[in-house]
PDB file of C-alpha atoms in Angstrom:
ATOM      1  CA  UNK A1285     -22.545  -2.230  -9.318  1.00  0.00           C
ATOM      2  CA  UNK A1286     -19.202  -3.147  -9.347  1.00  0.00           C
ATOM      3  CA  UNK A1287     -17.360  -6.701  -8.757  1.00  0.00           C
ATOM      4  CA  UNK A1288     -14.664  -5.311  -6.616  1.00  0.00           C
ATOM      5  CA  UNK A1289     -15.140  -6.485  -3.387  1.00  0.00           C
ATOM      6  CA  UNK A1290     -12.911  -3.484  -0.842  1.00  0.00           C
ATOM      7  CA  UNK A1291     -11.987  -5.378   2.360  1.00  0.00           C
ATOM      8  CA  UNK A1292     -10.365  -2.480   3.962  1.00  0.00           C
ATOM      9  CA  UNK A1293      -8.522   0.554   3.199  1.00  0.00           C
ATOM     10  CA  UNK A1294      -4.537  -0.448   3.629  1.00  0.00           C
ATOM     11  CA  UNK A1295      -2.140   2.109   3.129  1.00  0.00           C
ATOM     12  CA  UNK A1296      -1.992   5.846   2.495  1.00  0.00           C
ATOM     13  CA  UNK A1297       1.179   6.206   0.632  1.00  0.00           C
ATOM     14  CA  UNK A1298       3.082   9.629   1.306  1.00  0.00           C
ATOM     15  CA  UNK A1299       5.803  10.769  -1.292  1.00  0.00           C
ATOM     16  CA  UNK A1300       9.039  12.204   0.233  1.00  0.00           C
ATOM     17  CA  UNK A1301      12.610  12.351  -0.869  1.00  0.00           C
ATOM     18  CA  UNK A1302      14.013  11.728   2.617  1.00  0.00           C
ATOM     19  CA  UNK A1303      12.816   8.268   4.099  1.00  0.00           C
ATOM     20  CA  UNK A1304      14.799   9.394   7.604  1.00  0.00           C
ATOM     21  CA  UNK A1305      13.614  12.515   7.549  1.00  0.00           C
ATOM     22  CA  UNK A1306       9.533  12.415   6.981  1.00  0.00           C
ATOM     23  CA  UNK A1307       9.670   9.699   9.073  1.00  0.00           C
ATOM     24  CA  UNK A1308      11.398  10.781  11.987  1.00  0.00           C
ATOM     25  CA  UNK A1309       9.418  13.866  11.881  1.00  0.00           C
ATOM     26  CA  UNK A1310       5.530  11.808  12.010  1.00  0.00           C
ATOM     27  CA  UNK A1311       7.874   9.465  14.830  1.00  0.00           C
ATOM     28  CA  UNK A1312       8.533  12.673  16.504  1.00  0.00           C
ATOM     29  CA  UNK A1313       5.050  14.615  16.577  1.00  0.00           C
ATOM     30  CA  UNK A1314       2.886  11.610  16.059  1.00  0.00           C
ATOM     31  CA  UNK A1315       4.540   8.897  18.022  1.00  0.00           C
ATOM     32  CA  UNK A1316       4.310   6.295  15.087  1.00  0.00           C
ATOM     33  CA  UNK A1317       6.914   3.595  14.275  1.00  0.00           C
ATOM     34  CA  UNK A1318       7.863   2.478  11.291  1.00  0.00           C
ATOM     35  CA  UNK A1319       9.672  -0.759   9.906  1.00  0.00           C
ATOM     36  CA  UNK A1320      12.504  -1.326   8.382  1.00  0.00           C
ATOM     37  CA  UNK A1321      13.435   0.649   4.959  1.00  0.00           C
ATOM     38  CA  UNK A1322      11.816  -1.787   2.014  1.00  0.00           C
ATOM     39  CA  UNK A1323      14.231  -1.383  -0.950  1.00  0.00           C
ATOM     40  CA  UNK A1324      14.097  -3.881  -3.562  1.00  0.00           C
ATOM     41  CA  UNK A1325      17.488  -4.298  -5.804  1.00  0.00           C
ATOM     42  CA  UNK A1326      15.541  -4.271  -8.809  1.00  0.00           C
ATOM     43  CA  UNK A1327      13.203  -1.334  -8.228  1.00  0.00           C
ATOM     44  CA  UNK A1328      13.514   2.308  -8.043  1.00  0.00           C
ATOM     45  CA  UNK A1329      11.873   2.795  -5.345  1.00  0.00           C
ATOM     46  CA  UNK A1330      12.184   2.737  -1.737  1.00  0.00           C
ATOM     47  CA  UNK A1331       9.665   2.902   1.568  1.00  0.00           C
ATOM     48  CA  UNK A1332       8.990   2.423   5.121  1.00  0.00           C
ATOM     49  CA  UNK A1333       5.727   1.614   6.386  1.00  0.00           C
ATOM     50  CA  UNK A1334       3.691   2.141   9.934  1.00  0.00           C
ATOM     51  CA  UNK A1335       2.029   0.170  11.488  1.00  0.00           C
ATOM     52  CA  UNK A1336      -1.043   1.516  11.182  1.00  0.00           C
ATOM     53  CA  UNK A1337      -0.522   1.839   6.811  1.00  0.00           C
ATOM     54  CA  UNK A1338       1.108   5.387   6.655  1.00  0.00           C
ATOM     55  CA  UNK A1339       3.699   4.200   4.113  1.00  0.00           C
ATOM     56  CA  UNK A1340       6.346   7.015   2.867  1.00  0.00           C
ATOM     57  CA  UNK A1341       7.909   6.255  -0.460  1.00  0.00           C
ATOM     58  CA  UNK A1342      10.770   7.773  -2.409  1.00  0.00           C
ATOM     59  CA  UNK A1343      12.792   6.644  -5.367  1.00  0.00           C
ATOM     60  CA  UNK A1344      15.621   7.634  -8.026  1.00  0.00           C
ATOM     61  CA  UNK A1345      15.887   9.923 -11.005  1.00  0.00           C
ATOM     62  CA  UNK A1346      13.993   7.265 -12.920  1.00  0.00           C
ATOM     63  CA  UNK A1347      11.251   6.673 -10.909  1.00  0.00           C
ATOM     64  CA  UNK A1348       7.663   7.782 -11.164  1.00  0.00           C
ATOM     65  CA  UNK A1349       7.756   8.967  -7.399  1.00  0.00           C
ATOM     66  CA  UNK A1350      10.460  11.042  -8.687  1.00  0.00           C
ATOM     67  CA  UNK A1351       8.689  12.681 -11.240  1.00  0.00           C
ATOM     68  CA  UNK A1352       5.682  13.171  -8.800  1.00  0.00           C
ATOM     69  CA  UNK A1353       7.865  14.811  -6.433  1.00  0.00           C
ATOM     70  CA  UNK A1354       9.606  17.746  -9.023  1.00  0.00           C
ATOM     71  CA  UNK A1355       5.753  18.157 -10.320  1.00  0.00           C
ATOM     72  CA  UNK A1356       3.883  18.360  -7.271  1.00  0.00           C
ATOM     73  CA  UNK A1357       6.550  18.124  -3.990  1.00  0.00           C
ATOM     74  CA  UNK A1358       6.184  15.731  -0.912  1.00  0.00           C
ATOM     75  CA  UNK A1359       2.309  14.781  -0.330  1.00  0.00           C
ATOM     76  CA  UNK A1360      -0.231  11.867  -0.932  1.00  0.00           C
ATOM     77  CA  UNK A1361       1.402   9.798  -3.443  1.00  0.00           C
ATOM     78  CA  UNK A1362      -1.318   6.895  -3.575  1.00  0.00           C
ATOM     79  CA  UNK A1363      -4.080   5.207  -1.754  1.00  0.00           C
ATOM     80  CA  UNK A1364      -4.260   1.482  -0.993  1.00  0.00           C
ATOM     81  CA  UNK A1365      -7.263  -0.433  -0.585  1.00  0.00           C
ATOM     82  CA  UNK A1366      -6.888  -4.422   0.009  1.00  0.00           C
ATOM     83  CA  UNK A1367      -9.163  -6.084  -1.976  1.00  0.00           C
ATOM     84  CA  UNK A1368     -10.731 -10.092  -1.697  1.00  0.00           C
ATOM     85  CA  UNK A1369      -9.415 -10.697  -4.941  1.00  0.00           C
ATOM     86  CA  UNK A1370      -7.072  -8.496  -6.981  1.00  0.00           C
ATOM     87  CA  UNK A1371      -7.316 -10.751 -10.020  1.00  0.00           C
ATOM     88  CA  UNK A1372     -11.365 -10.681  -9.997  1.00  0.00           C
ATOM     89  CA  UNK A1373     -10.880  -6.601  -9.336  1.00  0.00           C
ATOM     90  CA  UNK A1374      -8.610  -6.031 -12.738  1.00  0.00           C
ATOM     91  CA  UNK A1375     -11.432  -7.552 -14.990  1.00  0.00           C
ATOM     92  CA  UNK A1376     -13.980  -5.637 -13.518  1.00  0.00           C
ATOM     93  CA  UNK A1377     -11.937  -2.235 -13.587  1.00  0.00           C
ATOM     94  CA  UNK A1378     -10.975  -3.655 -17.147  1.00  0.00           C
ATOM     95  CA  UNK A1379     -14.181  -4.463 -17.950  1.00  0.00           C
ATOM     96  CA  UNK A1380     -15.025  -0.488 -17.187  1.00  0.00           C
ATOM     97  CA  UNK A1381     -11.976   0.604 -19.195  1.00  0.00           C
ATOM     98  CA  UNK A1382      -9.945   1.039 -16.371  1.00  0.00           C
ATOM     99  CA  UNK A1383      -5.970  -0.852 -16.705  1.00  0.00           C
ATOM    100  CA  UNK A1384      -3.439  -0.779 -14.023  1.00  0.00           C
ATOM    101  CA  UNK A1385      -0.371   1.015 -14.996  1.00  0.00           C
ATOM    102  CA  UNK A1386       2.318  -0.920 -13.173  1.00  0.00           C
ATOM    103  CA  UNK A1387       1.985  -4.252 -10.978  1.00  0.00           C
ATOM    104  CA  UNK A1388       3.964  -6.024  -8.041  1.00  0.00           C
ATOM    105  CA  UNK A1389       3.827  -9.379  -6.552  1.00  0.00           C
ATOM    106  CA  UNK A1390       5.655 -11.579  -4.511  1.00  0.00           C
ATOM    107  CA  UNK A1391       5.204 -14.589  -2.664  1.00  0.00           C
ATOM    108  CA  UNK A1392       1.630 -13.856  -1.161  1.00  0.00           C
ATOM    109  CA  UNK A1393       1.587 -10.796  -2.030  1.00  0.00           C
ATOM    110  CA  UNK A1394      -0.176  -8.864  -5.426  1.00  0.00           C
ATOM    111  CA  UNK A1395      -0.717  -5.461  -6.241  1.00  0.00           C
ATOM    112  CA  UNK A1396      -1.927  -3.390  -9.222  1.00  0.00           C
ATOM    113  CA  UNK A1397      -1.661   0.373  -9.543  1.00  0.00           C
ATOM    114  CA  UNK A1398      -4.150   2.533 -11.282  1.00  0.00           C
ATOM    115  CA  UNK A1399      -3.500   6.157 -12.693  1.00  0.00           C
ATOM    116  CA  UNK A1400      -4.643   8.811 -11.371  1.00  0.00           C
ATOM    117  CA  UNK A1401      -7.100   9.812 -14.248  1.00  0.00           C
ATOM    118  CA  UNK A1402      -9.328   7.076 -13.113  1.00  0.00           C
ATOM    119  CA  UNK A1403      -9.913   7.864  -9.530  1.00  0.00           C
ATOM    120  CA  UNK A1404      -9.949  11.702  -9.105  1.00  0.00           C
ATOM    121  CA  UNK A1405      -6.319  12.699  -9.436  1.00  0.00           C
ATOM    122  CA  UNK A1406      -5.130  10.149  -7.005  1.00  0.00           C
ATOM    123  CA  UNK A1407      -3.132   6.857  -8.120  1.00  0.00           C
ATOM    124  CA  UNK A1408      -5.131   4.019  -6.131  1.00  0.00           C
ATOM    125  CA  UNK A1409      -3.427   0.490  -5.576  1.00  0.00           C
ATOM    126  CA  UNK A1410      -5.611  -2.587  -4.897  1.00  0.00           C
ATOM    127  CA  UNK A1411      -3.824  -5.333  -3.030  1.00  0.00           C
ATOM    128  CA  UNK A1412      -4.351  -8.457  -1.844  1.00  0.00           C
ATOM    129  CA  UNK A1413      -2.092 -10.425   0.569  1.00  0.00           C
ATOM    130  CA  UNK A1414      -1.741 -13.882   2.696  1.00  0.00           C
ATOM    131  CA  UNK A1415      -2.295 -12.483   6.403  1.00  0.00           C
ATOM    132  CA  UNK A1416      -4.333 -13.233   9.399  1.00  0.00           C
ATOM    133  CA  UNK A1417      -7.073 -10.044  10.007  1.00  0.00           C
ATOM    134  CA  UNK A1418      -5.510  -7.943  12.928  1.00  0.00           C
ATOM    135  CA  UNK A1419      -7.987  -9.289  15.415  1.00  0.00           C
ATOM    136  CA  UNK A1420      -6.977 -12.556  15.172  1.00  0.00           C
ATOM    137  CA  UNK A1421      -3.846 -11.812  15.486  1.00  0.00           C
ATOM    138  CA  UNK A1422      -4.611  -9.707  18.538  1.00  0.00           C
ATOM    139  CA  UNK A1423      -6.267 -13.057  20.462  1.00  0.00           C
ATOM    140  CA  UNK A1424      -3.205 -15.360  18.884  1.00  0.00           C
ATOM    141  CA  UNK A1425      -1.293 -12.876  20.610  1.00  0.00           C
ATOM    142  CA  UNK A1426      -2.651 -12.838  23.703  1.00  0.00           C
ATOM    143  CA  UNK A1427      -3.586 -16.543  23.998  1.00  0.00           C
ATOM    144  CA  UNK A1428      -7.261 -15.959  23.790  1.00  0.00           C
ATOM    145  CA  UNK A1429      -7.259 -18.474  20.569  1.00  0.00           C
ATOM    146  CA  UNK A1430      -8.453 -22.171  20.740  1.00  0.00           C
ATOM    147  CA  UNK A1431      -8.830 -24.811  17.655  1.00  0.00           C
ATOM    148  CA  UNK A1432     -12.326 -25.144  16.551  1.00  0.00           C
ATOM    149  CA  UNK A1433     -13.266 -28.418  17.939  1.00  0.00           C
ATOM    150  CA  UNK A1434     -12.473 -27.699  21.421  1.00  0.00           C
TER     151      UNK A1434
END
């Protein structure tokens, strides 16, 4: 049995070289928004994300997105799954042989990425972030919250 404890799945990350374009198109037939475009001086990479976790991602000549995208074309890049712990999840995955390939993490915010060898051809990410769950959000929201001792 393993130590990784999956809270939910997060993102489904789609490859695409053109942001504007695969997004306006799932806007335009879907009727999902997405944020701002999320690209990071340092990286070479760039995405914008849906609400719901559909997440298109493209990036420069020296990117790995890049060289997914002249091997394969646009498609499922990745698959995100928040975990309770990222840290506790690499030395279990370690502890099965299994070592992330590249890592990102800001300010309450950590993910590792695994290779697609290790999970059926698809590259998975396990992240963990500082966030409320959506539901409480949801009641915050809508004023339905209350402090415990009340």
């Amino acid at each position: 049995m393993s130590d990784v404890e999956v809270v939910s799945l997060d993102r489904v990350l789609i490859a695409t070289a053109d942001l504007e374009a695969s997004t306006r198109q799932f806007t335009e037939l879907l009727g999902l928004e997405f944020g701002a475009v999320v690209d990071p001086p340092a990286a070479p990479i760039a995405n914008r994300t849906s609400r719901i976790g559909v997440e298109f991602v493209s990036g420069d000549d020296s990117s790995a997105v890049q060289r997914f995208l002249e091997r394969n074309g646009p498609g499922l890049y990745a698959v995100s799954f928040e975990v309770a712990d990222v840290d506790e999840a690499r030395e279990s995955l370690a502890a099965n042989g299994v070592d992330p390939v590249d890592e990102v993490e800001l300010e309450g915010f950590h993910e590792v990425f695994y290779h697609p060898s290790s999970f059926e051809g698809v590259m998975v990410a396990l992240t963990e972030y500082d966030r409320p769950h959506p539901a409480e959000s949801a009641a915050a929201e809508s004023g339905w919250t209350r402090d415990a001792d009340d």
